Tab-separated table of C-alpha atoms and ligand atoms in Angstrom:
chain	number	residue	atom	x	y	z
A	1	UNK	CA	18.108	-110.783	-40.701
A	2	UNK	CA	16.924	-107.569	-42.209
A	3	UNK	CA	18.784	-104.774	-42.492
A	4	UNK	CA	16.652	-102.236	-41.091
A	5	UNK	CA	18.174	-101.357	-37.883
A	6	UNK	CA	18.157	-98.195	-35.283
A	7	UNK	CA	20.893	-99.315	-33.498
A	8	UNK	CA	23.579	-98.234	-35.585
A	9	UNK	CA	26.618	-96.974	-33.369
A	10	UNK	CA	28.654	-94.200	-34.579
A	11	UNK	CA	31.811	-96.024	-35.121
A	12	UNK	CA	30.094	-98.117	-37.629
A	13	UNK	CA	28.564	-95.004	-39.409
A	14	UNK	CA	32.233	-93.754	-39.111
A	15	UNK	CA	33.788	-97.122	-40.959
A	16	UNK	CA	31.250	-96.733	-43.665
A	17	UNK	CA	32.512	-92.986	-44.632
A	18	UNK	CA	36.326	-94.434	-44.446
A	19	UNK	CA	35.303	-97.182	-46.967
A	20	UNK	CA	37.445	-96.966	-50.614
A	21	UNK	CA	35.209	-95.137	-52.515
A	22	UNK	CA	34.213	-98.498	-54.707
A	23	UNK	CA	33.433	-100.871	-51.379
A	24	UNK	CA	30.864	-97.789	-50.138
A	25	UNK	CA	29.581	-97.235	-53.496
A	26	UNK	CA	28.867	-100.799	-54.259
A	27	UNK	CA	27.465	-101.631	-50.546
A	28	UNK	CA	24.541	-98.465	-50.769
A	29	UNK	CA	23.613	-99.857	-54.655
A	30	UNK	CA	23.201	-103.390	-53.488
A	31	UNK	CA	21.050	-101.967	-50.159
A	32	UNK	CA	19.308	-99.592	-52.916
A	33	UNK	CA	18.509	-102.605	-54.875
A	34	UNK	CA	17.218	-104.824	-52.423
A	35	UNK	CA	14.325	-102.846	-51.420
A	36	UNK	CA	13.566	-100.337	-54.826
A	37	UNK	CA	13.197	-100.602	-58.453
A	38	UNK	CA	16.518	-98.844	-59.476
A	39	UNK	CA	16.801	-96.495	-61.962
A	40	UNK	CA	13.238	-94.818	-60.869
A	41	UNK	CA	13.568	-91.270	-59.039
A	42	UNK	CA	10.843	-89.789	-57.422
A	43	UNK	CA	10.249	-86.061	-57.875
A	44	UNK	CA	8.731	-83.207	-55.666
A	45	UNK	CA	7.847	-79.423	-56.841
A	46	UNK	CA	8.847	-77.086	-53.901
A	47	UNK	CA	6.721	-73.602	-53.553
A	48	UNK	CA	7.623	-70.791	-50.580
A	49	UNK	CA	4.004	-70.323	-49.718
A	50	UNK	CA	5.445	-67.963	-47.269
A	51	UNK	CA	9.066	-65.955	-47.570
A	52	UNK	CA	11.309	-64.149	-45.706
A	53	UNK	CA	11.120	-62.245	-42.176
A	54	UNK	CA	11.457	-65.116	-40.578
A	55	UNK	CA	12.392	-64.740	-36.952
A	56	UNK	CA	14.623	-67.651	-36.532
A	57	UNK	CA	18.380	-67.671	-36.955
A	58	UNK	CA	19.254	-70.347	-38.763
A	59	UNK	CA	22.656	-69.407	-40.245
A	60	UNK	CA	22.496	-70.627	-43.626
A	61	UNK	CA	19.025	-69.199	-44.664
A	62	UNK	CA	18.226	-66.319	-46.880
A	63	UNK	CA	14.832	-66.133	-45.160
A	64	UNK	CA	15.861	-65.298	-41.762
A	65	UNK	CA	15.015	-61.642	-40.224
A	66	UNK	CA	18.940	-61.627	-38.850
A	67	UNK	CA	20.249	-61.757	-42.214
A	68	UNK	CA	20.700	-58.883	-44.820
A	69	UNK	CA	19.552	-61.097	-48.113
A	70	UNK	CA	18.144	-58.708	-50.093
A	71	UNK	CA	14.903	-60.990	-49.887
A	72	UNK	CA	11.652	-59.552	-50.080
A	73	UNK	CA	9.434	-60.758	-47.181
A	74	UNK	CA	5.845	-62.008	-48.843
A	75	UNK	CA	2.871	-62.762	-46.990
A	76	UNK	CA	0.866	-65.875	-47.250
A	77	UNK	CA	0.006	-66.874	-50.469
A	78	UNK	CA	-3.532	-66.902	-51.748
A	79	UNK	CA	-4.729	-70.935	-51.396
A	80	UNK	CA	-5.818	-70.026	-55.810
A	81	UNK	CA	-2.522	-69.142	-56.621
A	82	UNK	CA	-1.310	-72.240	-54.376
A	83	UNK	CA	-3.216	-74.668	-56.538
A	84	UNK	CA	-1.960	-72.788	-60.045
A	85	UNK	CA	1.432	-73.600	-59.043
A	86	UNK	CA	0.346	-77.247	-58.220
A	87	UNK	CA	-1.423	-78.054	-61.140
A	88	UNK	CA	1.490	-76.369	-63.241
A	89	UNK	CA	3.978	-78.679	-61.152
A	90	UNK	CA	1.615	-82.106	-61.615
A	91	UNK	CA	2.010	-81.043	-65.553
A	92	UNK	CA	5.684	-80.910	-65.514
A	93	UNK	CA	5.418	-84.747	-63.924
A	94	UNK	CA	6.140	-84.138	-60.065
A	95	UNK	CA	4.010	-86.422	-58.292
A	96	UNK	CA	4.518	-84.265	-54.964
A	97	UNK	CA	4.125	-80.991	-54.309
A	98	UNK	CA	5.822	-79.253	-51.023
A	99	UNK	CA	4.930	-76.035	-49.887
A	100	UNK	CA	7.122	-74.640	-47.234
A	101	UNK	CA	6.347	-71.308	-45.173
A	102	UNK	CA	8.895	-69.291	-43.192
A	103	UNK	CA	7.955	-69.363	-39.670
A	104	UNK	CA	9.030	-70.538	-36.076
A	105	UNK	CA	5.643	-72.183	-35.570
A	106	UNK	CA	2.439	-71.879	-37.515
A	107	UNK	CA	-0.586	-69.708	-36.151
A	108	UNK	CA	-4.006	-71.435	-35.726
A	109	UNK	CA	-5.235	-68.554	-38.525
A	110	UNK	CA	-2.420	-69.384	-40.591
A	111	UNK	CA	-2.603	-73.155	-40.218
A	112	UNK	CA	-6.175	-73.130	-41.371
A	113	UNK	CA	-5.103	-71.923	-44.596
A	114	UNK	CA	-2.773	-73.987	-44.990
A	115	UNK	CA	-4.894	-76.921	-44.283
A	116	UNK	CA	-7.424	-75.623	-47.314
A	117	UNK	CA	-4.052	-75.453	-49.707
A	118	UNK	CA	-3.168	-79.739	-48.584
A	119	UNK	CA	-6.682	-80.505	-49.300
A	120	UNK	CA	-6.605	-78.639	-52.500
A	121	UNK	CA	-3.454	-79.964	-53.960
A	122	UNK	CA	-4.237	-83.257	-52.628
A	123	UNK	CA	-7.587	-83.395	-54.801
A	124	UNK	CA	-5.364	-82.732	-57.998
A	125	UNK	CA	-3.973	-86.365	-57.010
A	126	UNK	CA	-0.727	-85.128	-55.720
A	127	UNK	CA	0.958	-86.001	-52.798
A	128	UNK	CA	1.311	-83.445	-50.697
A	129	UNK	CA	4.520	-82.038	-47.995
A	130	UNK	CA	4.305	-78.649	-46.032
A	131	UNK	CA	7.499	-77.270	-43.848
A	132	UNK	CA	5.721	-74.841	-41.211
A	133	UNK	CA	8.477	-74.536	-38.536
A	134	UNK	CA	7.438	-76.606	-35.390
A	135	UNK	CA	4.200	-78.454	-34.743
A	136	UNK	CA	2.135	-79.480	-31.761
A	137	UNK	CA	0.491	-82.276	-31.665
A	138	UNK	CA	-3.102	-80.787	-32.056
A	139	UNK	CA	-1.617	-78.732	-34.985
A	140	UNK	CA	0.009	-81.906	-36.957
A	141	UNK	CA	-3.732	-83.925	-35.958
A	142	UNK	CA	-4.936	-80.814	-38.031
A	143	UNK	CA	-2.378	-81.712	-40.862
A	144	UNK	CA	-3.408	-85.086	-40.869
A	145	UNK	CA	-6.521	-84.301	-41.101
A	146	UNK	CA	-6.689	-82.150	-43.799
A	147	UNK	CA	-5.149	-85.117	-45.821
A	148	UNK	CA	-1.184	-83.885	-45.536
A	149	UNK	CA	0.807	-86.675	-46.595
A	150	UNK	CA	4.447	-85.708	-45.612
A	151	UNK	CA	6.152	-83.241	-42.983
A	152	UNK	CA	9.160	-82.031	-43.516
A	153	UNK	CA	11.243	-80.854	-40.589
A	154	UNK	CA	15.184	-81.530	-40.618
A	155	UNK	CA	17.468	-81.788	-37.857
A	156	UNK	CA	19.786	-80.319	-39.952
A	157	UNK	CA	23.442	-80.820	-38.578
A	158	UNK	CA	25.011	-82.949	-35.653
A	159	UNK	CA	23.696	-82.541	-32.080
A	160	UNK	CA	26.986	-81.285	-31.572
A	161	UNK	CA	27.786	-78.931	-34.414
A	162	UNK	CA	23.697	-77.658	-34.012
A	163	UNK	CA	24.344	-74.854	-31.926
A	164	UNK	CA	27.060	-73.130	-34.498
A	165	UNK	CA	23.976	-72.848	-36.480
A	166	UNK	CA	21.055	-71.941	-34.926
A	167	UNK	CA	20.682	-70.418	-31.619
A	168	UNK	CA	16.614	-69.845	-31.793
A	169	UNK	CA	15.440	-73.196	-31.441
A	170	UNK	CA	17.227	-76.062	-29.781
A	171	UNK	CA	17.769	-79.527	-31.435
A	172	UNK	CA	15.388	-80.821	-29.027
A	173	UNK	CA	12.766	-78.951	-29.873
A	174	UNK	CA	13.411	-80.560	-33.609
A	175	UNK	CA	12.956	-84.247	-32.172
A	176	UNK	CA	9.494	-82.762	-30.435
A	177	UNK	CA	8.069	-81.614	-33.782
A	178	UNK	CA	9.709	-84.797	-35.470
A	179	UNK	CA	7.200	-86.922	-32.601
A	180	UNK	CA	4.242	-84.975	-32.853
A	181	UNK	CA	4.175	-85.660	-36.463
A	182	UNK	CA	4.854	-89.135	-36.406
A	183	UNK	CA	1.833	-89.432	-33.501
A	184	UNK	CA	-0.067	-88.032	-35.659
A	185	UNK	CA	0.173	-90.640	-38.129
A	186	UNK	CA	2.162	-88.159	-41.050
A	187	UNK	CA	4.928	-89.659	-43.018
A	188	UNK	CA	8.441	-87.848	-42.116
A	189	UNK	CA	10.652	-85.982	-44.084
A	190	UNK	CA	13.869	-84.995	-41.936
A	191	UNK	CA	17.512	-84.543	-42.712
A	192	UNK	CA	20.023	-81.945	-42.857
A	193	UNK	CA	22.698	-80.213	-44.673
A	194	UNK	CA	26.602	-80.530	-45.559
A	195	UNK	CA	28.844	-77.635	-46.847
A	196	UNK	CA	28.232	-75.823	-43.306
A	197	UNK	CA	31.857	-76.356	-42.133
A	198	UNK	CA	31.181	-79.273	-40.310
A	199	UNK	CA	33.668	-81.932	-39.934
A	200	UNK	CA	33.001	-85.392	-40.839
A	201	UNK	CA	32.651	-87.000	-37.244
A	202	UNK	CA	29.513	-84.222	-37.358
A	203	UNK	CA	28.111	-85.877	-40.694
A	204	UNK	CA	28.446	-88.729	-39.021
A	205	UNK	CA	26.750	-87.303	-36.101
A	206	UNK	CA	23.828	-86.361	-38.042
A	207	UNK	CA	23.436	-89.864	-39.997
A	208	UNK	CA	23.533	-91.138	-36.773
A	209	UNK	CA	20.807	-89.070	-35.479
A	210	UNK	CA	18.513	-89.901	-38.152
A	211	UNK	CA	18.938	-93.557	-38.067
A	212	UNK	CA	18.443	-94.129	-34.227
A	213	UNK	CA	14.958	-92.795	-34.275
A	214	UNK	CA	12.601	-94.810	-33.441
A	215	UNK	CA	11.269	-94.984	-36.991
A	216	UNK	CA	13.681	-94.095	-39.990
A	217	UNK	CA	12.040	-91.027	-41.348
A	218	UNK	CA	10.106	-92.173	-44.644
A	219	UNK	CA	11.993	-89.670	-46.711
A	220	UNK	CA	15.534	-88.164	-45.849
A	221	UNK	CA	16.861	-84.935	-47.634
A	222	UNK	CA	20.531	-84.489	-48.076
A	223	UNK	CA	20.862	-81.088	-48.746
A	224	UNK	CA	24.374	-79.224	-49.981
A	225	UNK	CA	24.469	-75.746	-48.787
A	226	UNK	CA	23.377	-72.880	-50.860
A	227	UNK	CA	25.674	-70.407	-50.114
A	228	UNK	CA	23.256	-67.152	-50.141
A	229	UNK	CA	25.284	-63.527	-49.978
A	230	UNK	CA	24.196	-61.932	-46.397
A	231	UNK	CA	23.970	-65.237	-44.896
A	232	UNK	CA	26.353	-66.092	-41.586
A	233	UNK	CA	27.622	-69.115	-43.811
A	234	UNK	CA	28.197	-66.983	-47.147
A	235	UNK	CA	31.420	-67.639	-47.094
A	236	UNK	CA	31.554	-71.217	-46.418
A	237	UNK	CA	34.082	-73.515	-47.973
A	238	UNK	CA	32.085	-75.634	-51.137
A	239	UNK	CA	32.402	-79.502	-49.931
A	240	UNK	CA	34.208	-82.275	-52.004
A	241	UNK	CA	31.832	-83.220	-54.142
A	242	UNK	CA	32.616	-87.265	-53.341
A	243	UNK	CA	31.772	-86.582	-49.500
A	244	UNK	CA	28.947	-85.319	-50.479
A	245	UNK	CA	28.363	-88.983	-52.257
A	246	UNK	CA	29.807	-90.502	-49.141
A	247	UNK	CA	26.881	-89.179	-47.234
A	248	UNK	CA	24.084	-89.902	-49.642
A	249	UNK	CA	25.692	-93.904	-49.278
A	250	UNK	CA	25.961	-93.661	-45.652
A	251	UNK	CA	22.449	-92.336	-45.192
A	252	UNK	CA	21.252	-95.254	-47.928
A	253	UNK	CA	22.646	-97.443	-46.129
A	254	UNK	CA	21.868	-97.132	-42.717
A	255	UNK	CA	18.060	-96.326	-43.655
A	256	UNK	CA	17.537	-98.956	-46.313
A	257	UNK	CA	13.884	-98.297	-46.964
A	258	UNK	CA	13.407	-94.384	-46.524
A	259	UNK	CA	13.691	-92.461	-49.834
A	260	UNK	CA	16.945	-90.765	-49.962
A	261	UNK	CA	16.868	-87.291	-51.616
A	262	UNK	CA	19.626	-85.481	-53.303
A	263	UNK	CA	17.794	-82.191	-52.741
A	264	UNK	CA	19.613	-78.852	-52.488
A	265	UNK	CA	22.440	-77.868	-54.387
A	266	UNK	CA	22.469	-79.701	-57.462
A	267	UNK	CA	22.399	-76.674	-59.488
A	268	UNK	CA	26.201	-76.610	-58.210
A	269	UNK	CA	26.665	-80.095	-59.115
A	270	UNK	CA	28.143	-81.603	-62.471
A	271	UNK	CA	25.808	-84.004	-64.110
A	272	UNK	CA	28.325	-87.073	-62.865
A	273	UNK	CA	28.530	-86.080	-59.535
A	274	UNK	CA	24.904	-86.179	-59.853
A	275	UNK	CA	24.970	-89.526	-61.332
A	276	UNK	CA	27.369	-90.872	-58.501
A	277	UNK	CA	24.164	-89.478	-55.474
A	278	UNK	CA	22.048	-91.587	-57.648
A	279	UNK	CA	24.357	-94.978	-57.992
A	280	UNK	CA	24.846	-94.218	-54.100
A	281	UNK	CA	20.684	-94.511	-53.492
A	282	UNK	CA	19.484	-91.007	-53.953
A	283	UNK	CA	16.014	-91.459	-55.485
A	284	UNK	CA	14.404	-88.649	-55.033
A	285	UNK	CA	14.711	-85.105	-56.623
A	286	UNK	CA	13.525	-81.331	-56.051
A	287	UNK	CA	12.107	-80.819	-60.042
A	288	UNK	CA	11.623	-77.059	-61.319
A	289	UNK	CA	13.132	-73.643	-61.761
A	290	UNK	CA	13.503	-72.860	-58.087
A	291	UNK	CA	13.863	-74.290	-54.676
A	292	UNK	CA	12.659	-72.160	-51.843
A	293	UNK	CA	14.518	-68.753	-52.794
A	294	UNK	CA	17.563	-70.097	-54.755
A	295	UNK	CA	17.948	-71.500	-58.314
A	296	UNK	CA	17.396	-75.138	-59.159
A	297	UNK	CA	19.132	-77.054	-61.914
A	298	UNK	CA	16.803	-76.266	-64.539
A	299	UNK	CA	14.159	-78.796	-65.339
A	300	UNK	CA	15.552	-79.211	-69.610
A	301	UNK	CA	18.970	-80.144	-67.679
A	302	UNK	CA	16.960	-82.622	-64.966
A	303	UNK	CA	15.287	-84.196	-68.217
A	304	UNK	CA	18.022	-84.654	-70.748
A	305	UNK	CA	19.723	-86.139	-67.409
A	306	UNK	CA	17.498	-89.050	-66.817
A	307	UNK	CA	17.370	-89.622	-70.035
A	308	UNK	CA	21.240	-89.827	-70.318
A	309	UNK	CA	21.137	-92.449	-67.067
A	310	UNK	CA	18.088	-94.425	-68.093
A	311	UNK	CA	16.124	-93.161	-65.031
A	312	UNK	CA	12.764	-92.910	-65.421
A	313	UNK	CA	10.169	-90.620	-62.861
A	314	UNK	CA	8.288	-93.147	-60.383
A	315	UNK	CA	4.916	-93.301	-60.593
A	316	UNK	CA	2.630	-91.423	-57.901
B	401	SAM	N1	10.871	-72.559	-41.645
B	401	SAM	C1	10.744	-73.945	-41.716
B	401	SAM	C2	11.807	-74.678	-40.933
B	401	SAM	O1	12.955	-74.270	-40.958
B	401	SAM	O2	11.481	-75.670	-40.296
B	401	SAM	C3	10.656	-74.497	-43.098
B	401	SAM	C4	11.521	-74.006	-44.246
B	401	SAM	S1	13.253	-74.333	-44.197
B	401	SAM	C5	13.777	-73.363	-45.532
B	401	SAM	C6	13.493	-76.051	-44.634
B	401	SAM	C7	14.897	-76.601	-44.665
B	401	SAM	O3	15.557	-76.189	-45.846
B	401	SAM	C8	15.850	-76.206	-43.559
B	401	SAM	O4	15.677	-76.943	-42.394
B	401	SAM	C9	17.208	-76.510	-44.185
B	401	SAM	O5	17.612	-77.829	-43.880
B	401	SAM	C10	16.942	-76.340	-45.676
B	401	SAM	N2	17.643	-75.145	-46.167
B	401	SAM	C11	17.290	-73.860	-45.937
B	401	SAM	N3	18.161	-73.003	-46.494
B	401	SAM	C12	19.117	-73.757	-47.086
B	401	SAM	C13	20.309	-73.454	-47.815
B	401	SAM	N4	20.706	-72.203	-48.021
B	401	SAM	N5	21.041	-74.483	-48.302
B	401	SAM	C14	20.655	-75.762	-48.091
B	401	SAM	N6	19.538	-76.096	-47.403
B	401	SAM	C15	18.789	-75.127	-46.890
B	402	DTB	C1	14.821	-79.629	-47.652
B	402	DTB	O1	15.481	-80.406	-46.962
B	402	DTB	N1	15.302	-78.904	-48.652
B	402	DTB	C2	14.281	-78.045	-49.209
B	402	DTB	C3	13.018	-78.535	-48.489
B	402	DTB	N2	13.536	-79.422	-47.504
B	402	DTB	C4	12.041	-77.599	-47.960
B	402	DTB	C5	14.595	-76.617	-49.089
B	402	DTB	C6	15.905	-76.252	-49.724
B	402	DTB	C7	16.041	-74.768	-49.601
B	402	DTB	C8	17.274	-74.255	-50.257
B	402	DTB	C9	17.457	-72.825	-50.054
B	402	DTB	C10	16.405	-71.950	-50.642
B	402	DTB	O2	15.976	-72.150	-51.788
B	402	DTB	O3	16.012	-70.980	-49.956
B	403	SF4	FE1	13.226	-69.613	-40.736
B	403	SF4	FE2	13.196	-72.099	-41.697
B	403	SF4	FE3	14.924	-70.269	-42.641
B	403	SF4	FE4	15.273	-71.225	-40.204
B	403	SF4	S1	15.349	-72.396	-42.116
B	403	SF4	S2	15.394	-69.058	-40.789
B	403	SF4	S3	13.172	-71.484	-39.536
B	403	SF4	S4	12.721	-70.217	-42.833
């Protein structure tokens, strides 16, 4: 019987977060092992093509127009300066580069230059991830056409807990995008974030959401909030470092062959607690200075890391 399944209730999901510690631990390495090579992480350069004055609410972003950040809104970048930062990335060893743009939706203009920056970036042999907001179908055909390889779009939180968050844009609308990409034959990139003052029935909510799709998204970012001053979750409470664990298993677990990234917030994490995400399945890593708009654990840390666990960067 394989382990792949989207039928996953959430009482299940909710027994694997009460595990001891050791029992969940060991259960998401022995998943991890059964369908990668451990001790390989694969690693992704993020660029904000596009920053700031964004008219969506989302409550933990720096980038949206309701906030006071501080942030300077940019327009789109030039599709040169794009590929700079690519080839720069490529050299530092990411094998994907993901360029994310703060908008609700992409305009046809817009989306045409974007398509010119995948094509680019792709012909430097990377692969290549863009986060535009939401997509119709004829817009993620475009993508696809243009040779994008991944879409990230993340559902964020529970169904439940969605609406403390984000008023703009329902978590609906989130599954349409999610469909028009997969129609279109892209590889998805969706999950959410913890540190938001969620409760844990909600992280389980969220796993749950993910996991029930119809197809597991191909890669599945765990993010830990970034608190950003002038944000409506500033002021957050900072998570238990072991749930955050717990959730990297859980999501391991339940989606056995996606790539499960320990993406945001590592710059707050110790290098053991980082360890722990990757004995719990994380195998995938944002790599340089910067995320979007806030710091990254620095790339000499990232590399003395591996080195210290073994852990080599996958091939692209
Ligand atoms: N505007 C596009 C959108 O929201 O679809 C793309 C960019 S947006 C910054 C991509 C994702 O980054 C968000 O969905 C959220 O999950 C994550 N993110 C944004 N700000 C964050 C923060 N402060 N801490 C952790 N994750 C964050
Ligand atoms: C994702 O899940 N995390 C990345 C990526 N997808 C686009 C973004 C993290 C952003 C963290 C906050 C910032 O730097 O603005
Ligand atoms: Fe805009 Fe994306 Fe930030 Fe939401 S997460 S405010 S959509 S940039």
């Amino acid at each position: 019987m394989t382990d792949v399944r989207h039928d996953w209730t959430r009482e299940e999901l909710a027994a694997l977060f009460a595990l001891p510690f050791a029992d969940l631990i060991f259960r998401a390495q022995t998943v991890h092992r059964r369908y990668f090579t451990p001790n390989e992480v694969q690693i992704s350069t993020l660029l904000s093509i596009k920053t700031g004055g964004c008219p969506e609410d989302c409550g933990y972003c720096s980038q949206s127009a309701a906030h006071e950040t501080g942030l300077k809104a940019t327009k789109l970048m030039d599709v040169s300066a794009v590929v700079a930062d690519a080839k720069a990335a490529k050299h530092a060893g990411a094998t994907r580069f993901c360029m994310g743009a703060a908008w609700r939706e992409p305009k046809d203009k817009d989306l045409d230059a974007v398509c010119e920056m995948v094509s680019e970036v792709k012909s430097l042999g990377l692969e290549t991830c863009v986060t535009l907001g939401m997509l119709t179908l004829p817009q993620a055909a475009k993508l696809k056409g243009a040779g994008l390889d991944y879409y990230n779009h993340n559902i964020d939180t529970s169904p439940e807990y969605y609406e403390q968050i984000i008023t703009t844009r329902t978590f609906q609308d989130r599954l349409d995008t999610l469909d028009a990409v997969r129609e279109a034959g892209i590889n998805v990139c969706c999950g959410g974030i913890v540190g938001m003052g969620e409760s844990e029935a909600d992280r389980v909510g969220m796993i749950h959401a993910l996991c029930t799709l119809p197809s597991h998204p191909e890669s599945v970012p765990i993010n830990m909030l970034m608190r950003v001053e002038g944000t409506k979750l500033a002021g957050a409470a900072s998570i238990d470092a072991l749930d955050f664990v717990r959730t990297v298993a859980v999501a391991r677990i339940s989606m056995p062959k996606s790539f499960v990234r320990l993406s945001a917030g590592r710059e707050y994490m110790s290098d053991e607690a980082q360890a722990l995400c990757f004995l719990a399945g994380a195998n995938s890593i944002f790599y340089g200075e910067k995320l979007l708009t806030t710091p990254n654990s620095d790339a000499h840390r990232d590399r003395r890391l591996l080195a210290r666990l073994g852990m080599t960067a996958m091939a692209p």
